[in-house]
Short mmCIF file of C-alpha atoms and ligand atoms in Angstrom, two decimals:
data_model
loop_
_atom_site.label_atom_id
_atom_site.label_comp_id
_atom_site.label_asym_id
_atom_site.label_seq_id
_atom_site.Cartn_x
_atom_site.Cartn_y
_atom_site.Cartn_z
CA MET O 1 -15.07 11.06 -25.63
CA ILE O 2 -16.26 8.46 -23.09
CA PRO O 3 -14.17 8.89 -19.90
CA LEU O 4 -11.70 6.06 -19.22
CA THR O 5 -12.28 4.31 -15.89
CA PHE O 6 -9.54 2.57 -13.91
CA GLU O 7 -9.46 0.69 -10.62
CA SER O 8 -6.86 2.19 -8.24
CA PRO O 9 -6.33 -0.54 -5.62
CA ALA O 10 -5.11 -0.33 -2.03
CA LYS O 11 -2.14 -2.50 -0.99
CA LEU O 12 -1.08 -4.51 2.04
CA ASN O 13 2.53 -5.02 3.13
CA LEU O 14 2.76 -8.65 4.22
CA PHE O 15 6.47 -8.31 4.96
CA LEU O 16 8.21 -4.98 5.62
CA ALA O 17 11.79 -5.04 6.88
CA VAL O 18 13.32 -1.56 7.16
CA THR O 19 17.05 -2.15 6.83
CA GLY O 20 18.53 1.28 7.56
CA ARG O 21 18.57 5.01 6.95
CA ARG O 22 20.17 6.34 3.79
CA ALA O 23 22.24 9.45 3.16
CA ASP O 24 19.26 11.03 1.29
CA GLY O 25 17.07 10.72 4.41
CA PHE O 26 14.94 7.87 3.02
CA HIS O 27 15.05 4.34 4.38
CA ASP O 28 16.05 1.18 2.58
CA LEU O 29 13.60 -1.66 2.87
CA VAL O 30 12.75 -5.16 1.70
CA SER O 31 9.01 -5.67 1.43
CA VAL O 32 6.45 -8.07 0.00
CA VAL O 33 3.34 -6.22 -0.96
CA ALA O 34 0.10 -7.25 -2.64
CA PRO O 35 -2.65 -5.10 -4.15
CA LEU O 36 -6.17 -5.63 -2.85
CA LYS O 37 -9.24 -6.24 -4.98
CA TRP O 38 -10.57 -3.07 -3.40
CA GLY O 39 -9.71 0.58 -3.66
CA ASP O 40 -10.51 3.88 -5.37
CA THR O 41 -11.79 4.48 -8.89
CA LEU O 42 -10.15 7.02 -11.19
CA THR O 43 -11.77 8.33 -14.35
CA ALA O 44 -9.89 10.37 -16.94
CA GLU O 45 -11.26 12.45 -19.82
CA LEU O 46 -9.62 14.89 -22.19
CA ALA O 47 -9.90 18.55 -21.15
CA GLU O 48 -8.13 21.89 -21.55
CA GLU O 49 -5.99 21.58 -18.41
CA PHE O 50 -4.90 18.95 -15.90
CA SER O 51 -7.33 18.95 -12.96
CA VAL O 52 -8.50 16.56 -10.25
CA THR O 53 -11.73 16.45 -8.27
CA SER O 54 -12.90 13.96 -5.67
CA ASN O 55 -15.99 12.90 -3.75
CA ASP O 56 -13.85 13.28 -0.59
CA PRO O 57 -13.44 16.95 0.38
CA ALA O 58 -10.28 16.08 2.36
CA VAL O 59 -8.46 15.21 -0.89
CA PRO O 60 -6.38 18.21 -2.08
CA THR O 61 -7.17 19.39 -5.60
CA ASP O 62 -4.01 21.50 -5.99
CA SER O 63 -0.55 20.46 -7.16
CA SER O 64 0.07 18.61 -3.87
CA ASN O 65 -2.29 15.89 -5.19
CA LEU O 66 -0.09 13.04 -6.42
CA VAL O 67 -2.35 12.58 -9.48
CA LEU O 68 -1.40 16.07 -10.69
CA LYS O 69 2.23 15.53 -9.73
CA ALA O 70 2.20 12.36 -11.87
CA ALA O 71 0.49 14.20 -14.75
CA ASN O 72 3.11 16.95 -14.72
CA VAL O 73 5.98 14.44 -14.69
CA PHE O 74 4.31 12.60 -17.61
CA ARG O 75 4.02 15.86 -19.59
CA ARG O 76 7.65 16.80 -18.90
CA ILE O 77 8.96 13.45 -20.17
CA THR O 78 6.60 12.82 -23.12
CA GLY O 79 5.67 16.35 -24.18
CA TYR O 80 1.99 15.32 -23.96
CA SER O 81 0.13 18.55 -24.72
CA HIS O 82 -3.53 17.80 -23.86
CA GLY O 83 -5.16 18.40 -20.49
CA VAL O 84 -7.02 15.68 -18.59
CA LYS O 85 -9.85 15.97 -16.08
CA PHE O 86 -9.32 13.30 -13.41
CA THR O 87 -12.19 12.32 -11.13
CA LEU O 88 -11.30 10.32 -8.07
CA GLU O 89 -13.86 8.26 -6.20
CA LYS O 90 -12.05 7.88 -2.91
CA ARG O 91 -12.54 4.90 -0.61
CA ILE O 92 -8.99 4.28 0.62
CA PRO O 93 -8.47 6.37 3.77
CA MET O 94 -5.43 8.61 4.17
CA GLY O 95 -2.78 7.88 6.81
CA ALA O 96 -3.60 4.18 6.63
CA GLY O 97 -0.49 2.58 5.12
CA LEU O 98 -2.71 1.28 2.30
CA GLY O 99 -0.93 3.32 -0.40
CA GLY O 100 -3.98 5.29 -1.58
CA GLY O 101 -2.21 8.40 -2.92
CA SER O 102 0.57 6.37 -4.58
CA SER O 103 -1.97 4.07 -6.19
CA ASN O 104 -3.93 7.03 -7.56
CA ALA O 105 -0.74 8.50 -9.06
CA ALA O 106 0.30 5.20 -10.68
CA THR O 107 -3.21 4.79 -12.08
CA ALA O 108 -3.08 8.34 -13.49
CA LEU O 109 0.18 7.44 -15.27
CA ARG O 110 -1.46 4.34 -16.80
CA ALA O 111 -4.44 6.46 -17.90
CA LEU O 112 -2.23 9.14 -19.45
CA ASN O 113 -0.10 6.57 -21.25
CA GLN O 114 -3.26 5.03 -22.73
CA LEU O 115 -4.67 8.44 -23.76
CA ALA O 116 -1.34 9.32 -25.40
CA GLY O 117 -1.25 6.07 -27.42
CA ASN O 118 1.11 4.14 -25.11
CA PRO O 119 4.39 5.97 -25.81
CA LEU O 120 6.04 4.62 -22.62
CA SER O 121 6.93 1.03 -21.72
CA LEU O 122 6.09 -0.40 -18.28
CA GLU O 123 9.73 0.12 -17.30
CA GLN O 124 9.67 3.78 -18.37
CA LEU O 125 6.39 4.32 -16.50
CA GLY O 126 8.08 2.77 -13.43
CA ALA O 127 10.88 5.36 -13.58
CA LEU O 128 8.31 8.17 -13.70
CA ALA O 129 6.30 6.61 -10.88
CA ALA O 130 9.43 6.47 -8.69
CA GLU O 131 9.77 10.26 -9.06
CA VAL O 132 6.27 10.71 -7.68
CA GLY O 133 6.64 8.47 -4.60
CA SER O 134 8.54 5.45 -3.22
CA ASP O 135 5.39 3.29 -3.15
CA CYS O 136 4.19 4.34 -6.59
CA PRO O 137 5.89 1.90 -9.04
CA LEU O 138 4.48 -1.21 -7.36
CA PHE O 139 0.96 -0.16 -8.38
CA LEU O 140 1.80 -0.49 -12.08
CA ASN O 141 1.63 -4.25 -11.53
CA GLU O 142 -1.57 -6.01 -10.56
CA ARG O 143 0.07 -8.81 -8.58
CA PRO O 144 2.23 -9.44 -5.50
CA MET O 145 5.60 -7.70 -5.71
CA ILE O 146 8.90 -7.52 -3.85
CA MET O 147 10.03 -3.94 -3.15
CA ARG O 148 13.60 -2.92 -2.43
CA GLY O 149 15.60 0.31 -2.23
CA ARG O 150 13.33 3.02 -0.83
CA GLY O 151 10.45 1.01 -2.35
CA GLU O 152 10.90 2.00 -5.97
CA LEU O 153 12.80 -1.14 -7.09
CA VAL O 154 10.06 -3.66 -7.78
CA GLN O 155 10.11 -7.23 -8.96
CA GLY O 156 7.26 -9.71 -9.37
CA LEU O 157 7.14 -12.58 -6.90
CA PRO O 158 7.98 -16.01 -8.40
CA VAL O 159 4.73 -17.64 -9.54
CA LYS O 160 4.68 -20.40 -6.91
CA ALA O 161 5.12 -17.87 -4.11
CA ALA O 162 2.60 -15.45 -5.64
CA ASN O 163 0.07 -18.31 -5.72
CA ARG O 164 0.34 -18.54 -1.92
CA ILE O 165 -0.78 -14.90 -1.72
CA SER O 166 -3.11 -14.11 -4.65
CA GLY O 167 -6.77 -14.70 -3.97
CA ARG O 168 -6.29 -14.93 -0.18
CA LYS O 169 -9.24 -13.56 1.75
CA VAL O 170 -8.38 -10.69 4.12
CA LEU O 171 -10.10 -8.51 6.64
CA VAL O 172 -8.73 -4.95 6.67
CA PHE O 173 -9.47 -2.70 9.63
CA LYS O 174 -8.39 0.82 10.46
CA PRO O 175 -9.04 2.84 13.61
CA GLY O 176 -10.49 6.35 13.40
CA PHE O 177 -7.01 7.90 13.52
CA GLY O 178 -4.30 7.78 10.87
CA ILE O 179 -0.49 7.73 11.11
CA SER O 180 1.80 10.02 9.11
CA THR O 181 4.47 8.09 7.19
CA PRO O 182 7.28 10.66 7.73
CA TRP O 183 6.44 10.64 11.47
CA ALA O 184 6.66 6.84 11.64
CA TYR O 185 10.04 6.76 9.88
CA ARG O 186 11.36 9.53 12.19
CA GLN O 187 10.29 7.52 15.23
CA LEU O 188 12.22 4.56 13.88
CA VAL O 189 15.36 6.72 13.84
CA ASP O 190 14.78 8.39 17.22
CA LYS O 191 13.05 5.81 19.38
CA ALA O 192 13.02 2.38 17.84
CA PRO O 193 16.41 1.83 16.14
CA THR O 194 16.26 -1.81 17.27
CA SER O 195 13.41 -2.32 14.77
CA TYR O 196 15.86 -2.15 11.89
CA VAL O 197 16.63 -5.52 10.38
CA SER O 198 20.03 -6.00 8.74
CA PRO O 199 19.87 -6.27 4.93
CA LEU O 200 21.27 -9.81 5.17
CA GLU O 201 18.67 -10.92 7.70
CA ALA O 202 15.85 -9.33 5.68
CA GLU O 203 16.93 -11.13 2.50
CA ASN O 204 17.43 -14.41 4.39
CA ARG O 205 13.97 -14.25 5.92
CA LEU O 206 12.40 -13.51 2.56
CA ALA O 207 14.40 -16.25 0.80
CA THR O 208 13.43 -18.78 3.48
CA TRP O 209 9.75 -18.06 2.92
CA LEU O 210 10.08 -18.05 -0.89
CA GLU O 211 11.79 -21.45 -0.81
CA SER O 212 9.25 -22.90 1.63
CA GLU O 213 5.74 -24.01 0.86
CA SER O 214 4.34 -22.07 3.81
CA PRO O 215 1.24 -19.93 3.46
CA ALA O 216 1.44 -16.13 3.68
CA ASP O 217 0.73 -16.40 7.43
CA SER O 218 4.35 -17.21 8.22
CA LEU O 219 5.66 -14.29 6.14
CA LEU O 220 4.01 -11.56 8.21
CA PHE O 221 6.46 -9.06 9.72
CA ASN O 222 6.59 -5.27 9.91
CA SER O 223 9.45 -3.12 11.32
CA MET O 224 7.08 -0.14 11.46
CA GLU O 225 4.88 -1.79 14.08
CA ALA O 226 7.32 -0.81 16.88
CA PRO O 227 6.87 2.98 16.62
CA ALA O 228 3.15 2.74 15.85
CA PHE O 229 2.41 0.30 18.69
CA ALA O 230 4.40 2.38 21.20
CA LYS O 231 2.22 5.42 20.56
CA TYR O 232 -1.10 3.68 19.88
CA PRO O 233 -1.57 0.67 22.23
CA ALA O 234 -5.08 0.12 20.80
CA LEU O 235 -3.36 -1.50 17.81
CA PRO O 236 -1.30 -4.24 19.54
CA VAL O 237 -4.02 -4.91 22.14
CA LEU O 238 -6.56 -5.76 19.42
CA LEU O 239 -4.09 -7.70 17.25
CA GLU O 240 -3.11 -9.82 20.24
CA ARG O 241 -6.75 -10.63 21.00
CA LEU O 242 -7.36 -11.63 17.37
CA ARG O 243 -4.35 -13.96 17.54
CA ARG O 244 -5.36 -15.43 20.88
CA GLU O 245 -9.12 -15.71 20.48
CA PHE O 246 -9.34 -16.60 16.78
CA GLY O 247 -5.87 -17.93 15.97
CA LEU O 248 -5.56 -15.41 13.14
CA ALA O 249 -2.37 -14.26 11.41
CA VAL O 250 -2.53 -10.47 11.76
CA GLY O 251 -0.33 -7.46 11.12
CA MET O 252 -0.16 -3.76 10.32
CA SER O 253 0.25 -2.48 6.76
CA GLY O 254 3.04 -0.02 5.89
CA SER O 255 3.40 2.71 8.50
CA GLY O 256 -0.19 2.09 9.69
CA SER O 257 -2.68 2.67 11.06
CA ALA O 258 -4.57 0.05 9.00
CA CYS O 259 -4.18 -3.55 10.14
CA PHE O 260 -5.29 -6.80 8.56
CA ALA O 261 -6.05 -10.44 9.26
CA LEU O 262 -5.49 -13.27 6.80
CA LEU O 263 -8.63 -15.42 6.60
CA GLU O 264 -9.42 -18.88 5.31
CA ASP O 265 -12.29 -19.09 2.84
CA ASN O 266 -14.44 -20.76 5.48
CA SER O 267 -13.33 -18.56 8.43
CA PRO O 268 -16.27 -17.11 10.34
CA VAL O 269 -15.91 -13.37 9.84
CA GLU O 270 -18.73 -11.92 11.89
CA PRO O 271 -17.32 -12.59 15.39
CA VAL O 272 -14.01 -11.07 14.29
CA THR O 273 -15.72 -7.96 12.92
CA THR O 274 -17.77 -7.66 16.11
CA LEU O 275 -14.64 -7.72 18.28
CA ILE O 276 -12.94 -5.09 16.08
CA CYS O 277 -15.95 -2.77 16.19
CA ARG O 278 -16.34 -3.21 19.98
CA SER O 279 -12.64 -2.49 20.50
CA TRP O 280 -12.19 0.48 18.18
CA GLY O 281 -15.69 1.95 18.14
CA GLU O 282 -17.87 3.33 15.37
CA SER O 283 -15.14 5.35 13.66
CA ALA O 284 -13.31 2.16 12.67
CA LEU O 285 -13.33 1.06 9.04
CA VAL O 286 -13.71 -2.71 8.54
CA LEU O 287 -13.84 -4.38 5.14
CA GLN O 288 -13.43 -7.79 3.64
CA SER O 289 -11.53 -8.25 0.41
CA ARG O 290 -9.02 -10.49 -1.36
CA LEU O 291 -5.37 -10.03 -2.32
CA GLN O 292 -4.68 -9.72 -6.06
O1 LIG Y 1 8.23 8.54 -1.07
P1 LIG Y 1 7.11 9.08 -0.24
O2 LIG Y 1 6.74 10.49 -0.63
O3 LIG Y 1 5.94 8.18 -0.16
O4 LIG Y 1 7.67 9.15 1.26
C1 LIG Y 1 7.08 9.92 2.26
C2 LIG Y 1 8.07 10.10 3.39
O5 LIG Y 1 8.25 8.85 4.09
C3 LIG Y 1 9.46 10.51 2.97
O6 LIG Y 1 9.58 11.90 2.87
C4 LIG Y 1 10.32 9.95 4.09
O7 LIG Y 1 10.27 10.78 5.21
C5 LIG Y 1 9.60 8.66 4.47
N1 LIG Y 1 10.13 7.48 3.78
C6 LIG Y 1 11.36 6.96 4.15
N2 LIG Y 1 11.84 5.84 3.51
C7 LIG Y 1 11.12 5.25 2.54
C8 LIG Y 1 9.87 5.75 2.16
C9 LIG Y 1 9.39 6.88 2.80
O8 LIG Y 1 12.03 7.48 5.04
N3 LIG Y 1 11.61 4.15 1.96
#
């Protein structure tokens, strides 16, 4: 059998309002998120057992890998009896807020469903994806989405609004260090409770943008910036310079540490990249892509 190959994209949160802590320890949020036309590649071929290997030695190959977690959930629900050898070509860094692990798991679910003859609908796959991780279901859709609940309740953006996002050129940049998502949420509880946005305000802000004709620039907001910026001043210092010196709309994605700038098609990119590399040094990742 020829292995199946799937793109497993990274995502950017353009809007992320954390609205409060829930009884189960997770946080409720309202977010607008878009996949990038850039990410990892996952191949899947029939085998005796479920297994995963990667070009990146830092990626776990045991059951803590979300691809295997997704595969086991798929087997439990569908009774799928074959094994699958997954090979992951990793480009999305970990601890970046770019959703790499969740994307890989969602892509594995799509691959398994195809190999099994599509027994599950998109909605059923979404329920499985939610078991694997809060950010997972959004990756079953290749377009801008609104996320609610702990992230698992997803809905496509109305077409007119999605058109103000899809195809937009972006520069994504991540410093050499990463940020742990559980750490960032804990900080929100302990040190930055003022970063919560009330559910009403979050919905109002989103509705105002949806009803407007404004570009994605005026949507940018992220509650998680407060804890990340307090610990890592290199992030806000650079973002402020990019705003001031280039007039760019910039923000952090998810719980960080990756940040991004929205670009115009004719924006000069090189001076921006030069400033980022000078500020964050050689360990920084900088890449240009477009939103899906
Ligand atoms: O769902 P996922 O495994 O991606 O979440 C990782 C961790 O991030 C959770 O264990 C929780 O600490 C935190 N989290 C949260 N609220 C969310 C999503 C994640 O508190 N909506």
